[in-house]
């Protein structure tokens, strides 16, 4: 490989001007030597490299001249960058063009097409260093514009190698990967690619993605058909493509390597993949490249990867000053305690309605709701989509209108996740119900609320979720809704966070097992959640029930967890018995001795856990009476909830349940009598199941839970 002047600290020619360097091209037909002087002031350095001609024609001289021209152009660009930054830091994007640091086409797109003028502090500090061509470790928080901070120098670097790419009409058909950007998540990789395509929309640079959840062959076909200069991807898929000899994708001319969210890449265990990717890249002794690493924190693990990937003379750019108020400290954060799982969604609904009622035209209500389990994300999204005003039809206005209900989680394929993220970005008012796939690095405009349901796995997770709102100088609110049994652990995990207790949500502490006189709007919220929950497939509820056993397995008092889950199953989901769980899983999770759990068995729904309907019951199981939803016109002997005027709850009368013996008995054995299955036409109308087609069983369930305007839930 001919390297007349390799970029980097070891290159003498790197630190001198070369705009007027005479080139000496050796004659053909003989082994040759290429010589050129490099001078700065009165000093002159001469570097001599040998070229061995293997072709008896002029090809060696032509190839040597082309590579030498490329190197001289790059050195000239680096020299201009050093000269320009000597006049002071760049704070406006237009300054990059005026000082000949970045090509006019890129800057015109940024300033005119994207409407950006002044750089953020992170962009100003970082771009001033990265344009010099040196390796940079930048400590930058989320929401500070760091994506554009590394895209601008990377794209300019690509154009330096091939100036023809500055024109939009130029398209290079072969794959010529000049830069790779690695992101910890698919969503963040797609977001970076979208931003890069905006910036390069008027150039010939081709941006491609390589992320999991999509067909590998599709990526390969797009790269072969369209070419590729900038490749953005996740570690797993990039490693798969570059290490597969059949893919024929290589990066022999790679000049830039970027690790975004480096701390999260390491937290997720991607170090082996990153190491493998680097082994597939050309040696830096042959092809020099610039490495940029962005990270919100700089722990020892990040410094380890810095030592492995960067040159010794790398530049550390700190954009987070000591004592500076962090992003999550700038927005108000409130903590709400709810009685248990049954109160989670009613409290969330009340909070969303309040936000919609108080929104203004400048900042419409736009919230991200985080759950710790994907099953809870799916269940909550389905419940909120099913919401309707009491007594209204599905054609009436949704109670949360005009907010759209959008869900995103790891179970969706990549195309669906990308579509959901794009829909939420474009929406003026929306509620995004999400797992942690959007918790870091994702940029959603104008998010007014971040609501976290249940205790996050760590304070870092909490902080990164909160970072989706209050971005830049825009306002935002953070809410944390916890069950009472999580309070002690929350004090340990989330210590030193500026959380303030809030008791304004009236549905948070409603005891759904007891009679109570409640305000009409509170009873309405509870009614809407229960009605919406009834229409959800029992299997979906069973999956969520089981997922929470694993999610909260750390609880020392597991009985409190099971009691809370069972209360939700009874009073919110209107199930007569709790969803059942495989016995082996109960033992593995440490719940085998906990009372109130039902072991699974094969049902007509197939090889899925039985949802606990209509088995033989004892007085210590869920009650054998009517369903526990909001019934109207019931006798006082029924143990269901009643709503008369502003009252909410159930008539106690002759009921033998309620108080200390509500739901699952608080004392004594909590097992279920499984000796016999018997017909029972009460409750939700579930009769003993036969081996039958699963669709027929599902259809019977749908018919049995159909709304009847005169008597509440129609019985089979």
XYZ file of C-alpha atoms in Angstrom:
716
model
C 0.000 0.000 0.000
C 1.364 3.395 -1.026
C 1.156 5.879 1.860
C 3.175 8.937 1.005
C 1.892 10.870 4.002
C -0.162 8.873 6.446
C -2.510 10.858 8.688
C -1.819 10.677 12.382
C 0.599 11.841 15.023
C 3.508 9.830 13.587
C 3.326 11.503 10.168
C 5.740 14.379 9.608
C 3.812 15.588 6.592
C 0.640 15.825 8.690
C 1.766 19.005 10.438
C 2.903 21.013 7.435
C 1.185 22.749 4.569
C 1.185 20.902 1.285
C -0.904 23.050 -1.001
C 2.045 23.747 -3.312
C 3.965 20.485 -2.966
C 5.638 19.468 -6.233
C 5.056 15.856 -7.142
C 7.719 13.656 -8.632
C 6.235 10.716 -10.518
C 8.802 8.109 -11.460
C 9.135 6.945 -15.047
C 7.578 3.627 -16.040
C 9.282 0.303 -16.774
C 11.495 0.389 -13.674
C 11.337 0.094 -9.930
C 10.725 3.558 -8.723
C 10.897 5.932 -5.817
C 8.468 8.743 -5.184
C 9.869 11.795 -3.420
C 8.391 15.094 -2.371
C 9.489 17.794 0.059
C 7.329 18.934 2.898
C 8.059 22.287 4.422
C 6.775 24.627 7.088
C 8.621 27.882 7.508
C 12.335 27.256 7.054
C 12.265 23.584 7.872
C 12.023 20.992 5.176
C 11.327 17.334 5.630
C 11.714 14.834 2.850
C 10.021 11.473 2.998
C 11.017 8.749 0.565
C 8.926 5.657 -0.039
C 9.695 2.788 -2.367
C 7.319 1.655 -5.078
C 7.925 -1.666 -6.696
C 6.474 -1.840 -10.191
C 4.788 -5.147 -10.888
C 3.353 -4.104 -14.247
C 5.744 -3.155 -17.115
C 3.417 -0.379 -18.170
C 2.321 2.977 -16.748
C -0.186 1.674 -14.218
C 2.154 1.960 -11.183
C 2.899 5.597 -11.919
C -0.781 6.415 -12.429
C -1.833 4.625 -9.259
C 0.929 6.277 -7.279
C -0.008 9.705 -8.573
C -3.689 9.185 -7.702
C -2.945 8.054 -4.149
C -0.449 10.850 -3.677
C -3.031 13.366 -4.862
C -5.559 11.999 -2.368
C -3.078 12.245 0.484
C -2.095 15.795 -0.455
C -5.768 16.842 -0.641
C -6.427 15.381 2.814
C -3.374 17.039 4.313
C -4.394 20.341 2.767
C -7.886 19.989 4.261
C -6.443 19.196 7.694
C -4.084 22.153 7.422
C -7.002 24.439 6.562
C -8.934 23.110 9.545
C -6.053 23.869 11.890
C -5.646 27.345 10.442
C -9.359 28.103 10.621
C -9.758 27.017 14.230
C -6.835 29.199 15.222
C -9.128 32.188 14.651
C -11.344 31.079 17.501
C -13.999 28.406 18.087
C -16.765 27.904 15.575
C -20.212 28.611 17.025
C -22.376 28.942 13.899
C -22.799 26.374 11.157
C -22.273 29.017 8.508
C -18.816 29.665 9.979
C -17.804 26.161 8.913
C -18.406 27.114 5.300
C -16.983 30.620 5.582
C -13.720 29.252 6.992
C -13.578 26.461 4.382
C -13.852 23.766 7.023
C -16.912 22.023 5.591
C -18.167 22.020 2.022
C -20.859 24.521 1.137
C -23.336 21.836 0.074
C -23.497 20.257 3.538
C -23.734 23.613 5.304
C -26.426 24.877 2.932
C -28.518 21.790 3.697
C -28.047 22.227 7.454
C -28.803 25.949 7.559
C -31.435 26.242 4.832
C -32.956 22.782 4.598
C -32.886 21.901 8.303
C -33.206 25.450 9.624
C -30.231 25.266 12.002
C -28.001 28.255 12.669
C -26.279 28.289 16.058
C -24.462 25.227 17.348
C -25.094 23.715 20.735
C -22.135 23.849 23.149
C -21.476 20.157 22.502
C -21.423 20.685 18.746
C -19.134 23.705 18.964
C -16.583 22.071 21.257
C -16.603 18.734 19.461
C -16.597 19.895 15.840
C -13.676 22.240 16.476
C -11.589 19.218 17.479
C -12.890 16.500 15.160
C -12.327 18.591 12.028
C -8.605 18.542 12.814
C -8.600 14.829 12.027
C -7.548 13.644 15.483
C -9.202 10.944 17.568
C -11.722 12.371 20.020
C -13.387 11.052 23.162
C -16.360 13.306 23.890
C -18.372 13.185 27.081
C -21.783 14.445 26.066
C -25.222 13.981 27.509
C -28.245 12.944 25.547
C -30.291 15.673 23.897
C -27.306 17.952 23.292
C -26.981 17.581 19.527
C -24.104 15.117 19.552
C -25.416 13.215 16.512
C -24.759 16.172 14.243
C -21.502 16.799 16.108
C -19.979 13.580 14.772
C -21.845 13.421 11.456
C -20.437 16.701 10.119
C -16.730 15.761 10.409
C -17.392 12.193 9.248
C -19.248 13.342 6.131
C -16.660 15.995 5.359
C -13.972 13.342 5.714
C -15.739 11.233 3.071
C -15.908 14.203 0.696
C -12.214 14.953 1.291
C -11.352 11.515 -0.072
C -13.672 11.882 -3.057
C -14.601 15.521 -3.871
C -16.963 14.275 -6.593
C -19.346 13.189 -3.845
C -20.133 16.820 -3.080
C -22.451 16.792 -6.091
C -25.795 15.079 -5.850
C -25.695 13.668 -9.365
C -22.685 11.507 -8.570
C -23.449 7.947 -7.532
C -20.781 5.362 -6.924
C -22.218 1.949 -7.696
C -19.672 -0.228 -5.860
C -19.674 -0.542 -2.099
C -17.079 1.935 -0.840
C -17.545 2.154 2.922
C -15.626 5.156 4.217
C -17.212 5.452 7.677
C -18.963 3.167 10.179
C -21.164 4.352 13.059
C -22.080 1.836 15.776
C -25.135 2.372 17.976
C -26.426 0.253 20.887
C -30.039 0.009 19.653
C -31.859 -0.376 16.370
C -33.978 2.699 16.996
C -30.964 4.900 17.631
C -29.176 3.529 14.566
C -32.214 4.268 12.400
C -32.450 7.747 13.906
C -28.788 8.472 13.126
C -29.266 7.223 9.569
C -32.307 9.465 9.087
C -30.306 12.469 10.300
C -27.394 11.554 8.032
C -29.664 11.231 4.996
C -31.070 14.692 5.685
C -27.604 16.232 5.805
C -26.435 14.387 2.661
C -29.631 14.865 0.665
C -27.875 17.189 -1.812
C -24.655 15.187 -2.093
C -23.623 11.901 -3.635
C -22.972 10.229 -0.280
C -25.016 7.058 0.215
C -26.092 6.127 3.754
C -27.063 2.539 4.587
C -28.150 0.779 7.785
C -27.389 -2.668 9.176
C -29.592 -3.465 12.162
C -31.112 -6.577 13.666
C -34.777 -7.392 13.289
C -34.618 -6.967 9.521
C -33.612 -9.301 6.726
C -29.866 -9.439 6.272
C -30.327 -10.081 2.566
C -32.261 -6.832 2.203
C -29.310 -4.833 3.549
C -26.926 -6.633 1.215
C -29.136 -6.053 -1.817
C -29.504 -2.347 -1.066
C -25.761 -1.917 -0.669
C -25.039 -3.742 -3.914
C -27.642 -1.762 -5.851
C -27.109 1.687 -4.348
C -23.577 1.574 -2.980
C -22.555 2.650 0.501
C -20.264 5.316 1.912
C -21.610 5.632 5.462
C -22.794 2.479 7.238
C -24.800 2.873 10.464
C -25.705 -0.204 12.455
C -25.877 -2.220 15.633
C -22.904 -4.326 16.776
C -24.482 -7.722 16.176
C -25.618 -7.134 12.602
C -22.446 -5.247 11.616
C -20.309 -8.076 12.957
C -22.479 -10.588 11.094
C -22.132 -8.776 7.773
C -18.430 -7.961 7.969
C -17.398 -11.424 9.187
C -19.486 -13.342 6.639
C -17.287 -14.141 3.608
C -20.396 -14.649 1.473
C -21.558 -11.079 2.033
C -18.499 -9.705 0.217
C -18.858 -6.496 2.230
C -15.540 -5.050 3.311
C -14.264 -1.605 4.207
C -10.700 -1.432 2.836
C -10.829 2.369 2.609
C -12.403 3.063 5.999
C -11.379 6.499 7.262
C -13.771 7.080 10.195
C -15.030 4.838 13.005
C -17.644 6.137 15.473
C -18.978 4.579 18.673
C -22.109 6.359 19.874
C -23.392 5.807 23.422
C -20.193 3.908 24.234
C -21.089 3.391 27.875
C -24.349 1.741 26.934
C -22.629 -0.407 24.305
C -20.429 -1.792 27.051
C -23.283 -2.104 29.548
C -25.150 -4.231 27.015
C -22.145 -6.551 26.634
C -21.219 -5.590 23.068
C -17.453 -5.433 23.641
C -16.792 -8.829 21.936
C -18.748 -7.747 18.851
C -16.939 -4.407 18.699
C -13.598 -6.193 18.971
C -14.568 -8.589 16.170
C -15.677 -5.695 13.968
C -12.340 -3.963 14.425
C -10.543 -7.138 13.442
C -12.420 -7.068 10.128
C -11.253 -3.513 9.397
C -7.969 -2.639 7.684
C -4.977 -2.173 9.932
C -4.322 1.421 10.935
C -0.719 0.863 9.898
C -1.971 0.527 6.331
C -5.019 2.801 6.247
C -5.246 5.541 8.824
C -8.636 6.326 10.260
C -10.172 8.717 12.737
C -11.963 7.238 15.750
C -14.688 9.195 17.537
C -16.218 7.948 20.760
C -19.218 9.612 22.406
C -20.375 8.661 25.877
C -22.556 10.201 28.569
C -20.269 8.780 31.254
C -16.612 7.766 31.193
C -16.189 4.781 33.541
C -13.180 2.460 33.541
C -14.829 0.185 30.977
C -15.053 3.055 28.493
C -11.402 3.947 29.066
C -10.504 0.341 28.294
C -12.091 0.539 24.865
C -10.464 3.957 24.363
C -7.044 2.385 24.864
C -7.889 -0.383 22.410
C -9.334 1.770 19.620
C -7.774 5.232 19.796
C -4.341 6.686 19.181
C -2.328 7.675 22.233
C -2.670 11.378 21.392
C -6.485 11.366 21.370
C -8.304 14.476 22.536
C -10.750 14.350 25.456
C -13.568 16.862 25.040
C -15.586 17.343 28.201
C -18.927 18.998 27.572
C -20.210 18.163 31.049
C -18.622 20.512 33.553
C -18.207 19.633 37.198
C -21.061 21.017 39.235
C -23.164 21.623 36.118
C -26.828 20.834 36.588
C -27.666 17.629 34.783
C -30.542 17.225 32.364
C -32.695 15.228 34.781
C -32.214 17.870 37.475
C -33.706 20.640 35.366
C -37.241 19.272 35.173
C -39.762 18.689 37.985
C -40.126 15.041 38.979
C -42.985 13.618 41.005
C -43.491 10.269 42.669
C -46.939 8.735 43.095
C -47.642 5.742 45.325
C -50.497 3.465 44.289
C -52.105 0.733 46.349
C -51.190 -2.037 43.921
C -51.235 -3.285 40.342
C -54.979 -2.707 40.043
C -54.381 1.048 40.441
C -51.580 1.446 37.903
C -53.625 2.021 34.753
C -56.411 4.042 36.436
C -53.753 6.396 37.834
C -52.074 6.612 34.428
C -55.405 7.368 32.749
C -56.141 10.109 35.274
C -52.708 11.668 34.710
C -53.101 11.600 30.916
C -56.564 13.182 31.087
C -55.185 15.908 33.336
C -52.347 16.585 30.910
C -54.718 16.810 27.956
C -57.035 19.156 29.852
C -54.220 21.526 30.819
C -52.295 21.525 27.545
C -51.783 24.710 25.587
C -51.451 25.297 21.869
C -47.699 25.849 22.137
C -46.972 22.507 23.828
C -49.698 19.869 23.290
C -49.690 16.882 25.640
C -47.143 14.360 24.392
C -46.053 11.595 26.760
C -43.822 8.538 26.845
C -44.950 5.836 29.275
C -42.292 3.295 30.273
C -42.943 -0.208 31.591
C -40.308 -2.667 32.746
C -41.774 -5.656 30.881
C -42.758 -5.962 27.232
C -45.888 -7.890 28.233
C -47.046 -4.897 30.284
C -46.394 -2.556 27.340
C -48.607 -4.659 25.068
C -51.331 -5.021 27.697
C -51.402 -1.300 28.539
C -51.481 -0.295 24.870
C -54.401 -2.624 24.154
C -56.246 -1.393 27.232
C -55.854 2.267 26.300
C -56.950 1.615 22.730
C -60.096 -0.104 24.057
C -61.084 2.871 26.208
C -64.473 4.446 25.636
C -66.841 6.599 27.618
C -69.352 4.651 29.767
C -72.427 3.764 27.734
C -70.941 4.988 24.454
C -70.237 2.983 21.338
C -66.908 2.428 19.649
C -67.811 5.208 17.198
C -67.787 7.893 19.882
C -64.762 10.075 20.522
C -61.954 8.353 22.391
C -61.589 9.545 26.022
C -57.973 10.574 25.275
C -58.702 12.350 22.005
C -56.764 13.925 20.273
C -53.777 11.983 21.614
C -52.785 8.946 19.558
C -51.949 5.682 21.320
C -48.672 4.232 19.995
C -46.671 1.286 21.293
C -43.055 0.272 20.739
C -41.138 -2.659 22.187
C -38.671 -5.374 21.272
C -41.356 -7.863 20.164
C -42.215 -5.701 17.157
C -40.247 -6.256 13.977
C -37.878 -3.481 12.997
C -40.167 -2.043 10.328
C -43.001 -1.702 12.854
C -40.702 -0.152 15.444
C -39.395 2.373 12.950
C -42.930 3.233 11.857
C -44.062 3.668 15.472
C -41.123 5.955 16.267
C -41.754 8.041 13.144
C -45.471 8.318 13.922
C -44.705 9.533 17.428
C -42.186 12.075 16.161
C -44.693 13.528 13.706
C -47.656 13.531 16.097
C -48.541 16.775 17.827
C -50.281 14.963 20.685
C -49.650 11.298 21.434
C -48.988 8.728 24.139
C -46.099 6.374 23.378
C -46.243 3.245 25.543
C -42.745 1.828 25.435
C -40.199 -0.549 26.853
C -36.607 0.582 27.361
C -35.817 0.365 23.629
C -36.423 4.134 23.444
C -34.821 5.036 26.769
C -31.441 6.202 25.486
C -30.341 8.297 22.566
C -33.755 8.536 20.909
C -34.775 12.061 19.999
C -38.513 12.735 20.043
C -39.514 16.384 19.685
C -41.748 18.227 22.155
C -42.227 15.442 24.717
C -43.985 17.075 27.671
C -44.233 14.091 30.052
C -42.170 11.007 30.814
C -44.153 8.599 32.998
C -42.436 5.554 34.479
C -44.677 2.725 35.657
C -43.053 0.667 38.382
C -39.534 0.851 39.717
C -36.802 1.114 37.045
C -33.970 -1.379 37.119
C -31.428 1.283 38.151
C -31.011 5.004 38.659
C -29.211 5.216 35.301
C -32.255 3.752 33.567
C -34.463 6.267 35.363
C -32.207 9.175 34.317
C -32.019 8.128 30.678
C -35.789 7.710 30.479
C -36.266 11.183 31.940
C -33.885 12.470 29.287
C -36.587 12.048 26.615
C -38.241 15.237 27.890
C -36.886 18.647 28.755
C -34.486 18.450 25.813
C -32.685 21.675 25.049
C -34.502 24.562 26.649
C -37.985 23.053 26.380
C -40.084 22.280 29.468
C -41.031 18.820 30.623
C -42.297 16.761 33.549
C -41.221 13.452 35.019
C -43.597 11.099 36.861
C -42.782 7.877 38.691
C -45.748 5.685 39.659
C -44.856 2.993 42.193
C -46.816 0.308 44.016
C -46.650 0.501 47.797
C -44.598 -2.689 48.009
C -41.877 -1.073 45.833
C -41.348 1.941 48.085
C -38.514 0.553 50.193
C -36.500 -0.652 47.195
C -37.105 2.652 45.398
C -35.548 4.568 48.275
C -32.404 2.504 47.794
C -32.216 2.448 43.980
C -33.240 6.041 43.383
C -31.538 7.806 46.254
C -30.222 11.324 45.604
C -32.728 11.842 42.790
C -34.928 14.956 43.044
C -38.216 13.097 43.415
C -41.068 14.864 45.199
C -44.088 12.988 46.537
C -47.414 13.742 44.891
C -50.855 12.720 46.176
C -52.997 14.542 43.647
C -54.058 11.429 41.682
C -57.291 10.316 43.323
C -57.357 6.852 41.747
C -53.935 5.963 43.174
C -55.085 4.734 46.581
C -58.622 3.549 45.848
C -59.225 0.144 47.410
C -61.085 -1.599 44.621
C -62.171 -4.417 46.924
C -64.138 -2.139 49.238
C -67.253 -0.024 48.970
C -66.492 3.668 48.727
C -68.195 6.933 47.893
C -66.043 8.336 45.088
C -66.218 11.441 42.916
C -67.844 10.774 39.590
C -64.692 11.358 37.525
C -62.758 8.864 39.676
C -65.432 6.203 39.282
C -65.520 6.913 35.549
C -61.777 6.340 35.207
C -61.988 3.057 37.084
C -64.978 1.931 35.053
C -63.279 2.717 31.758
C -60.157 0.745 32.650
C -62.127 -2.318 33.771
C -64.385 -2.251 30.715
C -61.368 -1.901 28.410
C -59.504 -4.715 30.180
C -62.359 -7.185 29.805
C -62.067 -7.142 26.025
C -58.437 -8.311 26.085
C -57.552 -11.924 25.360
C -57.110 -13.862 28.637
C -53.890 -15.323 27.306
C -52.431 -11.828 27.017
C -53.318 -11.189 30.645
C -51.735 -14.476 31.654
C -48.475 -13.536 29.933
C -48.373 -10.195 31.744
C -49.149 -11.884 35.060
C -46.269 -14.330 34.631
C -43.878 -11.637 33.395
C -44.327 -9.679 36.609
C -43.399 -12.694 38.695
C -40.025 -12.638 36.988
C -39.682 -8.860 36.938
C -40.301 -8.542 40.668
C -38.522 -11.706 41.727
C -36.140 -9.595 43.830
C -38.907 -8.726 46.300
C -38.185 -10.226 49.727
C -41.915 -10.435 50.528
C -43.245 -12.242 47.487
C -46.661 -12.727 49.056
C -47.331 -8.988 48.734
C -46.565 -9.198 45.010
C -48.868 -12.170 44.440
C -51.691 -10.568 46.424
C -51.398 -7.394 44.355
C -51.314 -9.295 41.060
C -54.336 -11.349 42.088
C -56.269 -8.235 43.085
C -55.676 -6.799 39.632
C -56.789 -10.047 38.010
C -60.006 -10.026 40.029
C -61.029 -6.393 40.282
C -59.487 -4.916 37.151
C -59.482 -7.834 34.725
C -62.747 -9.312 36.090
C -61.271 -12.815 36.289
C -62.739 -15.274 38.760
C -59.418 -16.994 39.364
C -55.869 -15.787 38.803
C -53.985 -16.751 35.655
C -52.121 -19.970 36.166
C -48.359 -20.396 35.917
C -46.323 -23.515 35.025
C -45.239 -25.254 38.246
C -41.653 -25.542 37.039
C -41.462 -21.804 36.482
C -42.901 -21.100 39.922
C -40.196 -23.238 41.464
C -37.470 -21.609 39.383
C -38.596 -18.100 40.331
C -38.833 -18.966 44.005
C -42.637 -18.786 44.255
C -43.356 -22.448 44.938
C -44.222 -21.779 48.600
C -46.179 -18.585 47.987
C -49.918 -18.937 48.506
C -52.527 -17.739 46.048
C -50.815 -18.987 42.890
C -52.476 -21.402 40.498
C -50.513 -24.070 38.654
C -51.145 -24.335 34.928
C -52.607 -27.132 32.897
C -53.445 -27.713 29.249
C -56.530 -25.852 28.008
C -58.569 -25.497 24.862
C -56.417 -22.527 23.918
C -53.570 -24.956 23.267
C -50.320 -25.400 25.143
C -50.631 -22.153 27.032
C -51.182 -21.569 30.735
C -54.735 -21.949 31.900
C -56.170 -18.598 32.856
C -57.925 -19.888 35.897
C -61.522 -19.891 34.725
C -64.202 -22.087 36.274
C -62.225 -24.641 38.124
C -63.496 -26.245 41.277
C -63.463 -23.555 43.947
C -63.210 -23.412 47.644
C -64.208 -20.524 49.828
C -60.602 -19.389 49.794
C -60.302 -18.901 46.049
C -61.647 -16.018 44.007
C -65.328 -15.727 44.854
C -67.776 -17.984 43.068
C -70.217 -15.168 42.598
C -70.887 -12.895 39.706
C -68.096 -11.142 37.860
C -66.344 -8.402 39.720
C -66.649 -5.611 37.202
C -68.971 -2.663 37.399
C -72.433 -4.243 37.413
C -75.617 -2.279 37.502
C -78.946 -3.332 38.940
C -77.441 -6.059 41.074
C -78.722 -7.263 44.409
C -76.833 -6.521 47.583
C -75.923 -10.169 47.846
C -73.745 -9.939 44.770
C -70.103 -9.355 45.568
C -69.411 -7.272 42.529
C -68.740 -3.551 42.291
C -71.793 -1.301 42.184
C -72.101 2.193 40.945
C -75.108 4.162 42.190
C -74.851 7.869 41.700
C -71.372 8.733 42.873
C -70.787 5.509 44.766
C -68.219 3.045 43.629
C -67.558 -0.393 44.974
C -69.792 -3.247 45.923
C -72.690 -3.664 48.272
C -71.447 -5.643 51.189
C -74.812 -6.830 52.477
C -74.606 -10.572 53.044
C -71.340 -10.938 51.180
C -68.866 -13.092 53.034
C -65.992 -11.358 51.286
C -64.389 -7.989 51.791
C -62.293 -6.641 54.583
C -59.563 -8.973 55.761
C -61.036 -11.864 53.809
C -61.287 -10.114 50.424
C -60.137 -11.795 47.248
C -57.636 -14.384 48.389
C -58.009 -14.970 52.089
C -55.422 -13.122 54.127
C -55.056 -15.985 56.539
C -55.116 -19.707 56.386
C -54.520 -21.840 53.307
C -54.696 -20.114 49.936
C -54.735 -23.135 47.715
C -57.397 -23.822 45.145
C -59.610 -26.876 45.255
C -58.934 -28.702 41.995
C -60.818 -31.898 42.803
C -63.654 -31.237 40.411
C -64.701 -29.075 37.522
C -68.322 -28.104 37.545
C -70.682 -26.053 35.474
C -71.084 -22.496 36.577
C -73.084 -20.060 34.538
C -72.220 -17.102 36.694
C -69.342 -14.656 36.404
C -68.189 -14.118 32.843
C -70.168 -17.065 31.575
C -67.245 -19.478 31.244
C -68.285 -23.107 31.296
C -66.023 -26.128 31.580
C -63.882 -26.273 28.470
C -63.845 -29.103 26.015
C -61.137 -30.023 23.562
C -62.273 -27.940 20.630
C -60.955 -25.676 17.964
C -59.167 -22.710 19.543
C -60.999 -20.233 17.308
C -64.367 -21.585 18.421
C -63.252 -21.224 22.026
C -62.064 -17.686 21.429
C -65.316 -16.819 19.647
C -67.348 -18.128 22.567
C -65.273 -16.000 24.914
C -65.819 -12.894 22.785
C -69.553 -13.521 22.638
C -69.780 -14.162 26.363
C -68.126 -10.830 27.169
C -70.196 -8.784 24.758
C -71.757 -5.611 26.199
C -75.460 -5.595 26.917
C -76.806 -2.093 27.569
C -79.570 -3.254 29.886
C -77.739 -5.524 32.274
C -74.042 -4.804 32.021
C -72.210 -7.968 31.015
C -74.323 -10.473 29.188
C -74.113 -13.998 30.433
C -73.770 -17.029 28.254
